[in-house]
Tab-separated table of C-alpha atoms in Angstrom:
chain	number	residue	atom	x	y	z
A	34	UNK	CA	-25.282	-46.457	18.655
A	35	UNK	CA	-21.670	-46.228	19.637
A	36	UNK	CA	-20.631	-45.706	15.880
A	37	UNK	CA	-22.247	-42.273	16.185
A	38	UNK	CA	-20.348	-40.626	18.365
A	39	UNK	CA	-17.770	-41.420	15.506
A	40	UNK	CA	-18.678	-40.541	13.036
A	41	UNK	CA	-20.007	-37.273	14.282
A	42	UNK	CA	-16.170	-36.068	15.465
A	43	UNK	CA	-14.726	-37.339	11.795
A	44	UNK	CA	-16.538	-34.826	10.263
A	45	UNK	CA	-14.480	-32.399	12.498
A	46	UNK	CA	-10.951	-33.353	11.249
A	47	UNK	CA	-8.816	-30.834	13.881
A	48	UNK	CA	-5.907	-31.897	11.801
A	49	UNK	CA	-7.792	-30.486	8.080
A	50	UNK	CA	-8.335	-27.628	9.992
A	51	UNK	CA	-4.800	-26.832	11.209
A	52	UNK	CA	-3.525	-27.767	7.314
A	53	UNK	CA	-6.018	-25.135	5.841
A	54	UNK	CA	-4.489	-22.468	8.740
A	55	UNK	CA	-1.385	-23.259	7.942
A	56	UNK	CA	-1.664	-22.566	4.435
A	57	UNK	CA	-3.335	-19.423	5.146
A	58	UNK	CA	-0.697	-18.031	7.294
A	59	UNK	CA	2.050	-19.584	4.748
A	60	UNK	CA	0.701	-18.040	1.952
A	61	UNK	CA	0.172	-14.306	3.628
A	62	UNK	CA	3.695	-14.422	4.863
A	63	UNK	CA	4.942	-15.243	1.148
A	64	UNK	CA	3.223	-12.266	0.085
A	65	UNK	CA	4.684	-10.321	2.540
A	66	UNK	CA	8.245	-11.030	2.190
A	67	UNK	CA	7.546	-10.566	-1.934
A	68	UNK	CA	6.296	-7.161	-1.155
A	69	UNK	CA	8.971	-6.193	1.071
A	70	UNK	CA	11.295	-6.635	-1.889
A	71	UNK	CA	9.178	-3.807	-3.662
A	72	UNK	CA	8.726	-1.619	-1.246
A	73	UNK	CA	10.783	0.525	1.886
A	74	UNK	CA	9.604	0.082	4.966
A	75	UNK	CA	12.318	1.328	7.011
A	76	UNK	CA	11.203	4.093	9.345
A	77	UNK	CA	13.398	6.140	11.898
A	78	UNK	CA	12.453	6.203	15.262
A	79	UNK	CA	10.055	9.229	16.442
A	80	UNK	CA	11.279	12.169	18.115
A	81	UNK	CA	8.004	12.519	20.073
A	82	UNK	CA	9.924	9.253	22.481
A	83	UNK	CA	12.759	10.742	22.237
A	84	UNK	CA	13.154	10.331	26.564
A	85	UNK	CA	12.975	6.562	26.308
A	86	UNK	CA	9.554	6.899	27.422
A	87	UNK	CA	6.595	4.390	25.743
A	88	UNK	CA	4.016	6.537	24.272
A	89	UNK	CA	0.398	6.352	25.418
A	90	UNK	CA	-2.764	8.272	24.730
A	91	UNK	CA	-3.065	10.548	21.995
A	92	UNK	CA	-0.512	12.858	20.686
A	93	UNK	CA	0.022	15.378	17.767
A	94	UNK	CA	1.703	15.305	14.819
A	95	UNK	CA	2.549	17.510	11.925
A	96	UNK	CA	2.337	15.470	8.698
A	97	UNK	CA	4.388	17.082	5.581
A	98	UNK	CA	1.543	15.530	2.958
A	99	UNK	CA	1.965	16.906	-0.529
A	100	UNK	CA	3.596	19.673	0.370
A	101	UNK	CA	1.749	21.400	3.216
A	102	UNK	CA	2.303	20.644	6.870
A	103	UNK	CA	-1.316	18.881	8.485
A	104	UNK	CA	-1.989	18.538	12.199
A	105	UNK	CA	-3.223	15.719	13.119
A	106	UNK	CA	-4.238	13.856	16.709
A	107	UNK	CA	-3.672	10.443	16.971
A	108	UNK	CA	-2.856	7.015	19.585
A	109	UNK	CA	1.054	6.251	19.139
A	110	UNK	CA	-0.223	2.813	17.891
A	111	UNK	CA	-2.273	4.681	14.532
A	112	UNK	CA	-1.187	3.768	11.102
A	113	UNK	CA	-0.222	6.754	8.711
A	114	UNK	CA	-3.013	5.604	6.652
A	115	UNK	CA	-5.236	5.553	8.853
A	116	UNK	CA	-4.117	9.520	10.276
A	117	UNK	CA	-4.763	10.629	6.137
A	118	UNK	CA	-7.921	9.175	6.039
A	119	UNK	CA	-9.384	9.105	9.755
A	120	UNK	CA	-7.738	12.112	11.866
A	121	UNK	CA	-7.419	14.755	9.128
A	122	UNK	CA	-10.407	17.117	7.949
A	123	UNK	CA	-10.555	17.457	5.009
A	124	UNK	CA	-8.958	13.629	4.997
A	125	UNK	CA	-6.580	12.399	2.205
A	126	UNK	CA	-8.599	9.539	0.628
A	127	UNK	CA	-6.557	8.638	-2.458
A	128	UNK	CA	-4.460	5.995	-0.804
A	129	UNK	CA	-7.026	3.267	0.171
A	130	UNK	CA	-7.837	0.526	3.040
A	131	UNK	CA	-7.802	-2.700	1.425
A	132	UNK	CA	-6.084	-5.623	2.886
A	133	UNK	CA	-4.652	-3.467	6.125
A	134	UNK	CA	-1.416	-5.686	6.240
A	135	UNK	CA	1.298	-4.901	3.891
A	136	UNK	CA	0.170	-7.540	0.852
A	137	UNK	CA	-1.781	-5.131	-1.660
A	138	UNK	CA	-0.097	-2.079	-2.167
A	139	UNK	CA	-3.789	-0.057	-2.377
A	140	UNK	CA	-2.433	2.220	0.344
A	141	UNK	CA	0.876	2.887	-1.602
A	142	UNK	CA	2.461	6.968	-1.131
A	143	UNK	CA	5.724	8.138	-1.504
A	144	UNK	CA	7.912	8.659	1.528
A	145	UNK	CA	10.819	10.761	0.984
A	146	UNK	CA	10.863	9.376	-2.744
A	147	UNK	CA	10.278	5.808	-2.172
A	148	UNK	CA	6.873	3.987	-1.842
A	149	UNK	CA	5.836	2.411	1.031
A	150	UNK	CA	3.011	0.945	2.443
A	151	UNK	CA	1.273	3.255	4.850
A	152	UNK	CA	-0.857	0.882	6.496
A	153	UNK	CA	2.621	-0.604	7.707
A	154	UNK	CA	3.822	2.796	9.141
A	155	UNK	CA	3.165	4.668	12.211
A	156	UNK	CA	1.681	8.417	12.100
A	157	UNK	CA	4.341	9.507	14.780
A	158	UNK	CA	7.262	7.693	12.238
A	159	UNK	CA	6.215	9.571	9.360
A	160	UNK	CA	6.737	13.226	11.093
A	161	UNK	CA	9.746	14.935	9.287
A	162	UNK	CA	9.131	12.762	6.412
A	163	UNK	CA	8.387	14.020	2.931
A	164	UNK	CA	4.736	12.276	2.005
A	165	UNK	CA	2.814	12.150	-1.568
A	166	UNK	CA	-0.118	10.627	-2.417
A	167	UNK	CA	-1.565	10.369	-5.317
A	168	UNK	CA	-3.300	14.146	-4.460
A	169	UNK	CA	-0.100	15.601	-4.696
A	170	UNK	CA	0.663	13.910	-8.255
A	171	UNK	CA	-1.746	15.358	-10.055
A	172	UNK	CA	-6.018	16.455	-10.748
A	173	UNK	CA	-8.232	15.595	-13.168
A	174	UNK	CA	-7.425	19.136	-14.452
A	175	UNK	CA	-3.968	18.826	-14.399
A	176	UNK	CA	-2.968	15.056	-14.635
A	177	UNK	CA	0.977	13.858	-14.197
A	178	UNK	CA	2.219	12.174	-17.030
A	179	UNK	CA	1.797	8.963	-14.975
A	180	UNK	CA	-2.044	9.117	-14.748
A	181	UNK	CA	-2.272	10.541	-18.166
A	182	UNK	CA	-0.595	7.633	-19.164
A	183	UNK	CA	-2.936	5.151	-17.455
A	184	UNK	CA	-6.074	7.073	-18.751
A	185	UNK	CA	-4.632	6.797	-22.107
A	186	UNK	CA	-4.312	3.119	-21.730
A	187	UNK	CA	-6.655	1.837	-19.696
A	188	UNK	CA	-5.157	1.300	-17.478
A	189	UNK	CA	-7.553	0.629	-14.250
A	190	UNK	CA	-11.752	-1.432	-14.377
A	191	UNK	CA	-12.241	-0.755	-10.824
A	192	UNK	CA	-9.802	1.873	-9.822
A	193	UNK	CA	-9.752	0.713	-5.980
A	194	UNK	CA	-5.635	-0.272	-6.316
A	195	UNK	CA	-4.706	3.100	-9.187
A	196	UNK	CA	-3.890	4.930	-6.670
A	197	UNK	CA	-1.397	2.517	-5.234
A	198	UNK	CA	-0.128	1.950	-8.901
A	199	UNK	CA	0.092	5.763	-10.250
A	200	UNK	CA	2.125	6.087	-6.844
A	201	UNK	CA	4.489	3.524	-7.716
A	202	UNK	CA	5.546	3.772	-10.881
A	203	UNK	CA	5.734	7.705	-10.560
A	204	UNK	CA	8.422	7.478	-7.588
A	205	UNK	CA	9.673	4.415	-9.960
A	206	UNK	CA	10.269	6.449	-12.900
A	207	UNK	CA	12.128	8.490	-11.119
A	208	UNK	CA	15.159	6.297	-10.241
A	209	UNK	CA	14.266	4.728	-14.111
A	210	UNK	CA	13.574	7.121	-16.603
A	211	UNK	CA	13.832	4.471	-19.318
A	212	UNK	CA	12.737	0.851	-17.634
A	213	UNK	CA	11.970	-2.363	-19.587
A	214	UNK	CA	8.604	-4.150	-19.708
A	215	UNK	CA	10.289	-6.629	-17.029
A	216	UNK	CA	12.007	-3.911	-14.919
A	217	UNK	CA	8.172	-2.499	-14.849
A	218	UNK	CA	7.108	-5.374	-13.704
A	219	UNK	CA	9.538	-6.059	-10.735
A	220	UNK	CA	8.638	-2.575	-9.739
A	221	UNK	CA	5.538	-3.395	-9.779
A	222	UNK	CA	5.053	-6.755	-7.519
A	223	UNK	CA	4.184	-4.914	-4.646
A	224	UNK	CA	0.760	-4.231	-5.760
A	225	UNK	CA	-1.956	-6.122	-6.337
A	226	UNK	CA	-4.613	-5.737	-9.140
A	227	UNK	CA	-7.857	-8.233	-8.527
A	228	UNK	CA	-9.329	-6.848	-11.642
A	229	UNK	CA	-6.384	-7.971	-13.610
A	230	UNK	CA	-5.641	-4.997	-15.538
A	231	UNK	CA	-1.894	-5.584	-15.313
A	232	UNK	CA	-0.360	-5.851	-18.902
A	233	UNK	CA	-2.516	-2.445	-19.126
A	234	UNK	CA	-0.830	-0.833	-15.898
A	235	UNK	CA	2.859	-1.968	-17.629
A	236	UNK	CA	1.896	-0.418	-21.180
A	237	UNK	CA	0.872	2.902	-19.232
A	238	UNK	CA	4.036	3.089	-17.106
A	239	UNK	CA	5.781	2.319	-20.010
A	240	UNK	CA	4.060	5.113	-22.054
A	241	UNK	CA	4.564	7.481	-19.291
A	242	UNK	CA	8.455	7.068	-19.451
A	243	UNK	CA	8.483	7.549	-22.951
A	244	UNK	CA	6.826	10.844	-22.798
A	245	UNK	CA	9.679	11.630	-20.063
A	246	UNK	CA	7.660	11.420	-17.303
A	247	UNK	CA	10.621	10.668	-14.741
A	248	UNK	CA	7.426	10.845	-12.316
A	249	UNK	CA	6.095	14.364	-12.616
């Protein structure tokens, strides 16, 4: 009888149970600071505090999203993805909501010519900013070299993350016109494929800068 009690709190372990959290949180923040080598996060600070003052309640913005100006209303604490998606009608859906903290690259656009992850960005830090998504790349009817190139190829099974991708290597190609399979590659670690399609994304980025994409 006084075994049980025991056994009973063995099959507990608190100690398995802080290893197993530990790895989680070690192996999210390894992601994280690999992305951040991808990707620009740096964001200026938002004119709409400009006092001093902390922000509170809900405020508007003008967004500057493939090239027309959107109103939006949003808390001081909302993402920029979540202001496309949520607070704009019709909402910009190309960029998507996947793992919400800065490890897939799903929500990928292009911020003043360098992708970033707009779940990690503030609505009110993206004002004045120049924003693409994969919208303003290109339509089915009139496709960017870029997504041409990953049609062509292949280049996507699910599609969730393409969006992410197609943003990436267009702003990409346009600081490398003429990248290597490897230089692909490093520009491409801050997105994450769970179908696997990978060597297919690098032949269509590579496919794309021969036809002299230089992201258009």
């Amino acid at each position: 009888m006084s075994d049980e009690p025991k056994k009973k709190s063995s099959r507990y372990d608190p100690s398995r149970r802080k290893f197993l959290k530990g790895v989680g949180v070690a192996g999210a923040g390894a992601a994280l600071a690999d992305s951040l080598l991808t990707h620009d996060f740096t964001v200026g600070k938002s004119k709409l505090d400009a006092a001093g003052e902390p922000l509170s309640g809900s405020v508007n913005v003008a967004l500057d999203i493939n090239g027309q100006k959107r109103n939006a209303t949003v808390e001081p604490r909302t993402t920029l993805l979540s202001a496309m998606r949520d607070r704009l009608e019709p909402g910009i859906t190309g960029p998507k909501l996947v793992c919400d903290m800065g490890t897939c690259g799903a929500c990928t656009v292009i911020m003043d010519g360098k992708p970033v992850y707009s779940c990690l960005v503030l609505a009110v830090d993206a004002v004045d900013r120049k924003l693409t998504t994969v919208e303003g790349l290109g339509t089915a009817e009139n496709m960017n070299e870029v997504q041409k190139a990953f049609v062509a190829h292949d280049a996507l099974m699910c599609g969730f993350c393409t969006p992410g991708f197609v943003t990436t290597v267009s702003a990409y190609l346009k600081q490398n016109a003429n990248p290597t399979l490897d230089e692909v590659r490093e520009a491409c670690k801050g997105n994450f494929c769970r179908c696997g399609t990978y060597p297919r994304v690098f032949e269509a980025a590579l496919a794309a800068a021969k036809a002299g994409a230089n992201g258009e």
